[in-house]
XYZ file of C-alpha atoms in Angstrom:
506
model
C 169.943 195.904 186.989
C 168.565 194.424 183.757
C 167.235 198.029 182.827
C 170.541 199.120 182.974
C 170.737 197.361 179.305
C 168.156 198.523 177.279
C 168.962 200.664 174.393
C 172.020 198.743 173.928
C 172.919 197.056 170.300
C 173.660 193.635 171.121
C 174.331 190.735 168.420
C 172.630 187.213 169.230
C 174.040 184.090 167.806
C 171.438 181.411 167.872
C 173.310 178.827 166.251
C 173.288 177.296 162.680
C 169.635 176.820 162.430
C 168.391 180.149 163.666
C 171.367 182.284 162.760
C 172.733 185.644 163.760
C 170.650 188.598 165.018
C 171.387 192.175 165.793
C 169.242 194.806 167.142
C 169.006 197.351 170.183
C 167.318 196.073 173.380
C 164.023 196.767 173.858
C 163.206 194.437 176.982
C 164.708 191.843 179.465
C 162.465 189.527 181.350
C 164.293 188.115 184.370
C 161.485 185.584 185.561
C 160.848 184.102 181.591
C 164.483 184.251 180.706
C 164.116 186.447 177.741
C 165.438 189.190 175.847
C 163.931 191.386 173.279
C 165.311 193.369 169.800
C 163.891 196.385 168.245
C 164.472 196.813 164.505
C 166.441 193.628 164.142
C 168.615 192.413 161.161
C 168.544 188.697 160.825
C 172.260 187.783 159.207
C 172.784 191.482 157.933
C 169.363 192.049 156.282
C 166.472 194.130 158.268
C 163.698 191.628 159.683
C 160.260 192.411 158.355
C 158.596 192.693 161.789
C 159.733 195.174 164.348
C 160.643 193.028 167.266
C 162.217 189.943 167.890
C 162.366 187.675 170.937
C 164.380 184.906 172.440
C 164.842 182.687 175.278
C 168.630 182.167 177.007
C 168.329 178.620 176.064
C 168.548 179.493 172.433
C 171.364 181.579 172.487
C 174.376 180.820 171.635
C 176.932 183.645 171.928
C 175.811 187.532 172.888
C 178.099 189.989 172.241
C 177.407 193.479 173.121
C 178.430 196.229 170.209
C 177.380 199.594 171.663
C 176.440 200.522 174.893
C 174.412 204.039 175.206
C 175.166 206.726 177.883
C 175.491 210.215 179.479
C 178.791 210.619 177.167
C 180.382 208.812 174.211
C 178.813 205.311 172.950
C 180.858 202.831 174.272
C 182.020 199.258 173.182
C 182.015 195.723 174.113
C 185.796 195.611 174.632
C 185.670 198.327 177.403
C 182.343 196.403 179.290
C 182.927 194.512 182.438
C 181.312 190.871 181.701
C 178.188 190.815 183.260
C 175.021 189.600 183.884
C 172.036 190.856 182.295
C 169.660 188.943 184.626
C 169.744 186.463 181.803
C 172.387 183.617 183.055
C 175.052 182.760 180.849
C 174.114 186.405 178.982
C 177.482 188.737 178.491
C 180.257 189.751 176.366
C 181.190 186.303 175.023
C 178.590 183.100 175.707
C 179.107 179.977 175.693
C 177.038 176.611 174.934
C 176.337 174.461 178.537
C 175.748 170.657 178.420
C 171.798 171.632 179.295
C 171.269 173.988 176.598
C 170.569 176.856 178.843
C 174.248 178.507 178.242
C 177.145 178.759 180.619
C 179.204 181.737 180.944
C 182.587 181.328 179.751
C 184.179 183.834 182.448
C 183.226 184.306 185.717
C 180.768 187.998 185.635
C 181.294 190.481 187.807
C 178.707 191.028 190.815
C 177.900 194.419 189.487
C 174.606 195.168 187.080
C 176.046 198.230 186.080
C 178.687 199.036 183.769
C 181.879 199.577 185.195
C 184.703 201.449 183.918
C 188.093 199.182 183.031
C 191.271 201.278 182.963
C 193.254 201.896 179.937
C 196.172 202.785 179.423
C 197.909 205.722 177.508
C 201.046 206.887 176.375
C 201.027 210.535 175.922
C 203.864 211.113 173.911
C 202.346 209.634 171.062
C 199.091 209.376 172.116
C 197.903 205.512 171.154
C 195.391 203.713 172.466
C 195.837 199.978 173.342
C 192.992 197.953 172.215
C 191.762 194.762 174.050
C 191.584 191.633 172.221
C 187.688 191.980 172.620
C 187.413 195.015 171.199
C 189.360 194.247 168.469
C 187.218 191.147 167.744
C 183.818 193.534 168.282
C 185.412 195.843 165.963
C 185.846 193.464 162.986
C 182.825 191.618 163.724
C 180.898 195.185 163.468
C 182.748 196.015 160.022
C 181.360 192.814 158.922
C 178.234 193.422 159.282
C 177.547 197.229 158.481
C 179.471 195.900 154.936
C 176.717 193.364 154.814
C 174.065 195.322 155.772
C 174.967 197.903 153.072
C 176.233 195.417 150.102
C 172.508 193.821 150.391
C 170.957 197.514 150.101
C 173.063 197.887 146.617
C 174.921 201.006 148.028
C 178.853 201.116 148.646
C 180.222 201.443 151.660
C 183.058 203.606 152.526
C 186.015 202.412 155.357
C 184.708 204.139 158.851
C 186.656 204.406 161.932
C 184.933 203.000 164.862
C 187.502 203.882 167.219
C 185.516 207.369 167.285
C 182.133 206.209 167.639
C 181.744 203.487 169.910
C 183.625 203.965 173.434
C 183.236 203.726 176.936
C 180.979 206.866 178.661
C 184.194 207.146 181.335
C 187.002 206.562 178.607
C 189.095 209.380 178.620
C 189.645 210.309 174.634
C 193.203 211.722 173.817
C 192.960 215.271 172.740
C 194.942 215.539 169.206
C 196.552 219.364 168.776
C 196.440 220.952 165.265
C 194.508 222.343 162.985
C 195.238 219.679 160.841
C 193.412 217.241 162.648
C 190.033 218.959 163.364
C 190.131 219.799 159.351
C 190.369 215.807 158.953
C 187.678 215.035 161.587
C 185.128 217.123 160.784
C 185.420 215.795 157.081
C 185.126 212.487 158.679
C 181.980 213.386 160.429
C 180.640 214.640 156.711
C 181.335 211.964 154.727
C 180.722 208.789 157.374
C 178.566 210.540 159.851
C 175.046 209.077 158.894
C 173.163 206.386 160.601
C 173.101 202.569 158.831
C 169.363 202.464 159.755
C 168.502 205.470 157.584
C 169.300 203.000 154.447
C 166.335 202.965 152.098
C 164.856 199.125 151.955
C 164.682 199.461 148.082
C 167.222 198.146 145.723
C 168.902 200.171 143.134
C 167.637 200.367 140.302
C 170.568 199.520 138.026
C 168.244 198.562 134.729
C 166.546 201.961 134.902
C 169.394 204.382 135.497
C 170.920 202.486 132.293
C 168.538 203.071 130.129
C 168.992 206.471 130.714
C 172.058 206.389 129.065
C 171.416 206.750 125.698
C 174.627 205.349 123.512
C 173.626 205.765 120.073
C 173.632 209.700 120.574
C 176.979 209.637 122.309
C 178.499 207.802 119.422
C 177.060 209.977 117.087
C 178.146 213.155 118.838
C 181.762 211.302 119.178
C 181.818 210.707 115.177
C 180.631 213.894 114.618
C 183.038 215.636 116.589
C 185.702 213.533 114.759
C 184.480 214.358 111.339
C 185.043 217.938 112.617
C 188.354 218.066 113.748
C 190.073 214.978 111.516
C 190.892 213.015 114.234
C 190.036 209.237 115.033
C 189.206 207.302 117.828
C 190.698 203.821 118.629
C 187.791 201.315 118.028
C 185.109 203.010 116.831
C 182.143 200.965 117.026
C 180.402 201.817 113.817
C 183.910 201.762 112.037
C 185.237 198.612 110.997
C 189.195 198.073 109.948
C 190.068 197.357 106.726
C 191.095 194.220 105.883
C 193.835 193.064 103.161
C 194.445 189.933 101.688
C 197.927 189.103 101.669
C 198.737 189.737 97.732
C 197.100 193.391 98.475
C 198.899 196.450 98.638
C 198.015 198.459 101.971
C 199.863 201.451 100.648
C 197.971 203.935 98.351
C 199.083 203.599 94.532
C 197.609 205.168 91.528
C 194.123 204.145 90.074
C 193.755 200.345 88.727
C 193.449 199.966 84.923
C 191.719 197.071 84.542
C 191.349 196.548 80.479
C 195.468 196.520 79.621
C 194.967 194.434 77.005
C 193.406 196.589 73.334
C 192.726 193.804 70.425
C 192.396 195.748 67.060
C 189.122 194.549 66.200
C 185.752 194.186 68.622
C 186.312 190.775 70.547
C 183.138 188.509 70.181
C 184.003 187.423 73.544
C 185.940 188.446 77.090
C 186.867 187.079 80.165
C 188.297 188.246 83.263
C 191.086 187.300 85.761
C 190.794 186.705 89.659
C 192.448 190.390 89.977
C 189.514 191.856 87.698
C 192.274 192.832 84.350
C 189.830 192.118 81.200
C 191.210 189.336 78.792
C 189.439 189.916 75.378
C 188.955 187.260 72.674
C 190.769 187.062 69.385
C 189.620 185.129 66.328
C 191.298 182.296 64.780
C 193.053 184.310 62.020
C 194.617 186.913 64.297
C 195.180 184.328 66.117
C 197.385 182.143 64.026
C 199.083 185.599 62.808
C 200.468 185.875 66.001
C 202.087 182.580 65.989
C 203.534 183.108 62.430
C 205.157 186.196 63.762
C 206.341 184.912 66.955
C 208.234 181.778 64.837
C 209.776 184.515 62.939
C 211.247 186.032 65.331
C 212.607 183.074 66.827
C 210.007 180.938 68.839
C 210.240 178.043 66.815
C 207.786 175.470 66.739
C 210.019 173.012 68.954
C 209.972 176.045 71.546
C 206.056 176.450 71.640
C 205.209 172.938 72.087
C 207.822 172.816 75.246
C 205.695 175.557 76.272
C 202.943 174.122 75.992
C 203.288 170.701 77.210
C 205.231 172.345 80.651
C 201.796 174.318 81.197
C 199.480 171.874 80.469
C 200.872 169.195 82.460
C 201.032 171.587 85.553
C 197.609 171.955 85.296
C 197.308 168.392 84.960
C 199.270 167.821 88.066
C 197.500 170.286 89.458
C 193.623 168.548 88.580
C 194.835 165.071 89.866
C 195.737 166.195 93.447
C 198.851 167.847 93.558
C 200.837 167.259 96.230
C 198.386 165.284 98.421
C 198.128 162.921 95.672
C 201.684 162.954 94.097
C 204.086 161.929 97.082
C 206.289 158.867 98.340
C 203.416 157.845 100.294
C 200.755 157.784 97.806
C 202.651 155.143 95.585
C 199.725 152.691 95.457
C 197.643 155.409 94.229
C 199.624 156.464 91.430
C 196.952 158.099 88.848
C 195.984 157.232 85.192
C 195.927 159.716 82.591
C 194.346 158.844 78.702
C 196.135 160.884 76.065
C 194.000 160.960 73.133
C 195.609 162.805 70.034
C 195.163 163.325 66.240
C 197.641 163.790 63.530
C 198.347 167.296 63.710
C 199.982 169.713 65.907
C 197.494 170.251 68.558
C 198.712 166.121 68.799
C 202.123 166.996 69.236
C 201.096 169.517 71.727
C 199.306 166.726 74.117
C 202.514 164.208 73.295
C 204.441 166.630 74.735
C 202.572 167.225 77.330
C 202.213 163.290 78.202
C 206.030 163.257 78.348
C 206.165 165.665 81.498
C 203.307 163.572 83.059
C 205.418 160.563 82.355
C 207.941 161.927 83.848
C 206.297 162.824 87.455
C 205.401 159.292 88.132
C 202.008 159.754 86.578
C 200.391 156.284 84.151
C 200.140 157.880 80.868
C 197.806 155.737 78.095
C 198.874 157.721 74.853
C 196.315 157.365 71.704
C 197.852 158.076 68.921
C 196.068 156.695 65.217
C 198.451 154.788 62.616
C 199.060 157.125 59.575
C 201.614 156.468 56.801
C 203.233 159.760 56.988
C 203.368 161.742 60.269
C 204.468 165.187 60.778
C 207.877 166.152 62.049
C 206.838 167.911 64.913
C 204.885 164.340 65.689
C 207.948 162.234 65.237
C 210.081 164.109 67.729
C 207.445 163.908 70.154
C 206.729 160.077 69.487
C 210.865 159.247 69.906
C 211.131 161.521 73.179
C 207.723 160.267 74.580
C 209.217 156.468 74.100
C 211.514 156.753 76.482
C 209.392 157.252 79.218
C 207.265 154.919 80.815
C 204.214 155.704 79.350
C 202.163 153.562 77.239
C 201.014 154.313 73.649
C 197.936 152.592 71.871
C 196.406 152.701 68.198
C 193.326 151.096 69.045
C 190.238 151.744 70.890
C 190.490 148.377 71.847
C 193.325 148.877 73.844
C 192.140 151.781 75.902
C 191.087 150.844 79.789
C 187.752 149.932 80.372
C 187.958 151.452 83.665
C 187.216 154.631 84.241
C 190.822 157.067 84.587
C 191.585 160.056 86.660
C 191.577 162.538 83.582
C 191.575 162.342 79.861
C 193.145 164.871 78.027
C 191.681 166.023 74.339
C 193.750 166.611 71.515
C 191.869 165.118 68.987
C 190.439 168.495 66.976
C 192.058 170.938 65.026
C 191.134 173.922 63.361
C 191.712 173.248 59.913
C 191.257 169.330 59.061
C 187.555 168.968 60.081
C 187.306 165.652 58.060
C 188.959 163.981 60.588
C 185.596 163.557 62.494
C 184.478 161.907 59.501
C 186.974 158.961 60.530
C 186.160 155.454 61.917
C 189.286 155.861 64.657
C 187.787 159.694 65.556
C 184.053 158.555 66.347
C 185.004 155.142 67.944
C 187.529 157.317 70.351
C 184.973 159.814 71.067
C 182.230 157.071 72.069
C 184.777 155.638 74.535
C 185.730 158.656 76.161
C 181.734 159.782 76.484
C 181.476 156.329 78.565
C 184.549 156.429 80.565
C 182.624 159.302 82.881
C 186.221 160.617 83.382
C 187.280 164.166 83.558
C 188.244 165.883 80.195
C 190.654 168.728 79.466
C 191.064 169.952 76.537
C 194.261 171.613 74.796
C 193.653 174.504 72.883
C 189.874 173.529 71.599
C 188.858 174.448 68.317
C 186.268 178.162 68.018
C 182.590 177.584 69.030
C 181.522 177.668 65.318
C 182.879 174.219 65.575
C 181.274 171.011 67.371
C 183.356 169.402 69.709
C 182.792 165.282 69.749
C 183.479 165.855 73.626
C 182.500 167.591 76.011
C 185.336 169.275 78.246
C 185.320 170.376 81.816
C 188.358 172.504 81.426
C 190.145 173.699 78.547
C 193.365 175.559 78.040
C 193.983 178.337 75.823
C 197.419 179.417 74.426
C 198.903 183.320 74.627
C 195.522 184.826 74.018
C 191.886 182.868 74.263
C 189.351 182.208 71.269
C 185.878 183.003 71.261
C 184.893 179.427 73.384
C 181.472 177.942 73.602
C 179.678 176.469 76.455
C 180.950 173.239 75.866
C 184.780 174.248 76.329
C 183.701 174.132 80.359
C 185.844 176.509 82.549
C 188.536 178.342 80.353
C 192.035 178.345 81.626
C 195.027 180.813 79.679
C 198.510 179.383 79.450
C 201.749 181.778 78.534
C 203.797 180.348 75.890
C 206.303 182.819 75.628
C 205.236 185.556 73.269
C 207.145 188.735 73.571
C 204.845 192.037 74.334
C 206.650 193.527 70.997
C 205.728 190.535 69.142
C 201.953 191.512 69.821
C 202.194 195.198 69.498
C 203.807 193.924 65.169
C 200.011 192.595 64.860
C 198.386 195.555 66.321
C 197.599 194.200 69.869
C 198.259 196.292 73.181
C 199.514 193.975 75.817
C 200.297 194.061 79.181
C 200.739 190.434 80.673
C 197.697 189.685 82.729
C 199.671 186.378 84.312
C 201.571 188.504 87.522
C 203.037 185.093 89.380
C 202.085 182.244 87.253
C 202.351 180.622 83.959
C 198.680 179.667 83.749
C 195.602 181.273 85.396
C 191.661 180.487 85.108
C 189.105 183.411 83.098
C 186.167 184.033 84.232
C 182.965 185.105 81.593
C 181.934 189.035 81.627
């Protein structure tokens, strides 16, 4: 009869619009057609009222998950199909062309359950498992993992072979202690109900802010203070990082002031690596470069020097390499030389020649005197052999602005060259060419400057520069450190890799 079903946890699929329902059966009406569900779950979450009804013609497919009896629960697999008094209503239902359903095997006469034989091999005690209750198994699994992923709680693997069989099946009896141990754990750990799941979520926000990670870092760093050890990526603790010129390896303390001038400088400067360049005055100055010719480093040799640095840094101010290449031919920069009659002259000459020579336009200005210097001559004859270009008139000079213009007009000693028509005419023309100016070796602040300079370069050791020198660059020209220890100076090179580096004001 259709009492014979109730209690039974059945699962009802009513299609794509209503979905899938499980539940145990509360009540089968024979004359309306319908069946009822107590505490239902609609797609594997728990319906908010406690009973659900339906009618046959809304059903789907029925399949029946757990029969209760006398014995042991049973499953669909071991049922007879049947009829529940609802037609079309047993282990696997199928649509009918009127929408009432159609059973999709022929059910048994009987209303009650009937036992199916099974089959067993005792040696090794297996039990063969119907295609049907293989399907009811997995389709069970499904939903208890569901039902207890949308709860928040994890579900552990449980055997259903041991929970849901036929009241008649005969269950193999296992020998050893072995296995009672196992089953009884079994019964511990997956014995409770899927109903008695709490409805409320967990609450992962709260139990995290019980953690409290700023003491637990504090104890870890603590603990490591302690005992001298260290943690891989400590949070608080970040890595040291090296450039690639510095030293990763301990060495002994940095002195930073190598260089000791004999008397206070009025001035010092400092180098990218911190080392403390002091000032010297003019007199010291040129004492150095008397001494340094007497042991050898002629005149000839210093302006060499001189002209090889400054016209790197030249090269350097115009582009470099992104200026300077085969490709770059129609942009091949401009350079105005303008020099006096006097060594610092012969110093930008020289260095015009090197420009010359890498492909650079060099405009030399150069005044007509009667008698020139020696030095000047030399230049002059080497510097005509290039291609550059050499002027005695203002006139002559591009009205176009250049790329640079490099000063060499002032000296240190003959300040009544200022005084000269050619000086202040020069000096007016490279004010209005709005061109970059360095300077070689400027004269000492006490000293006005007709121009002002963006970058100057000073020789071996700098001078006490003014504001209007712009950014100070230092130049080695080949002094020995024995040759400055004769005038009283303690030196240590501060130039490491190059041959000229910037200073920086203190």
């Amino acid at each position: 009869m259709a009492t014979d079903w109730l209690g039974s946890i059945v699962s009802i699929n009513c299609g794509e619009s209503l979905g899938v329902y499980q539940g145990r059966v509360s009540a089968v009406d024979q004359v309306s057609q319908t069946i009822s569900l107590t505490r239902p779950f609609h797609n594997g979450v728990k319906c908010l009222v406690p009973e659900v009804t339906f009618r046959a013609g809304d059903i789907t497919e029925l399949k029946i998950l757990e029969i209760p009896g006398p014995g042991d629960k049973r499953q669909c697999g071991d049922l007879p199909q049947t009829e529940m008094g609802i037609p079309g209503v047993g282990c696997q239902v199928g649509p009918s062309q009127n929408g009432t359903g159609k059973a999709l095997k022929k059910p048994m006469s009987s209303s009650a359950p009937q036992n199916i034989p099974r089959r067993t091999d005792t040696k090794n005690q297996d039990i063969i498992i119907s295609p049907q209750q293989q399907c009811s198994k997995s389709y069970m699994d499904r939903h208890v993992e569901t039902l207890t992923q949308s709860k928040g709680f994890r579900r552990r693997h449980n055997s259903w072979s041991s929970s849901s069989r036929h009241p008649n099946q005969v269950t193999p009896k296992k020998s050893g202690l072995k296995n009672g141990q196992m089953k009884s754990k079994d019964d511990e750990c997956f014995g409770d109900d899927i109903d008695e799941i709490p409805d409320t979520d967990f609450d992962f926000e709260g139990n995290l802010a019980l953690f409290d990670k700023a003491a637990v870092f504090e104890e870890i760093e603590t603990y490591e203070r302690r005992s001298g050890t260290r943690s891989r990526g400590t949070p608080n603790e970040k890595p040291a990082r090296y450039r690639h010129d510095e030293n990763i390896l301990e060495s002994e303390p940095i002195v930073y002031r190598r260089i000791v001038v004999p008397q206070n400088a009025n001035k010092e400067f400092c180098t990218d690596s911190g080392l403390v360049v002091p000032s010297v005055s003019y007199e010291l100055h040129k004492k150095l470069l008397s001494v340094a010719e007497k042991h050898g480093l002629t005149l000839e040799r210093r302006l060499e020097m001189t002209g090889v640095c400054a016209s790197q840094m030249a090269l350097s101010l115009l582009g470099g390499p992104n200026r300077l290449n085969p490709k770059n031919v129609h942009q091949r920069p401009t350079v105005a030389l303008l020099c006096g009659p006097h060594v610092k002259g012969a110093q930008g000459i020289s260095c015009g020649r090197h420009l010359s020579n890498h492909d650079v336009h060099v405009i030399l200005f150069l005044p007509n005197f009667v008698k020139m210097l020696e030095s000047i001559t030399n230049e002059l004859n080497l510097f005509s052999k290039t291609q550059g270009q050499q002027v005695s008139n203002v006139k002559d000079l591009p009205d176009s602005p250049v790329d640079l213009v490099i000063n060499c007009l002032d000296c240190h000693e003959n300040a009544f060259l200022r005084d000269q028509p050619w000086y202040k005419a020069v000096v007016d023309w490279a004010n209005q060419n709005r061109a970059p100016v360095l300077s070689i070796d400027p004269p000492i602040s006490e000293m006005e400057q007709g121009i002002d300079a963006k970058w100057s370069l000073a020789l071996g050791l700098p001078l006490p520069l003014g504001e209007r020198a712009g950014r100070v660059y230092l130049c080695d020209i080949g002094i020995p450190q024995k040759v400055f220890q004769e005038v009283g100076i303690n030196y240590h090179s501060p130039f490491g890799c190059k041959f000229v580096i910037p200073l920086h004001s203190t």
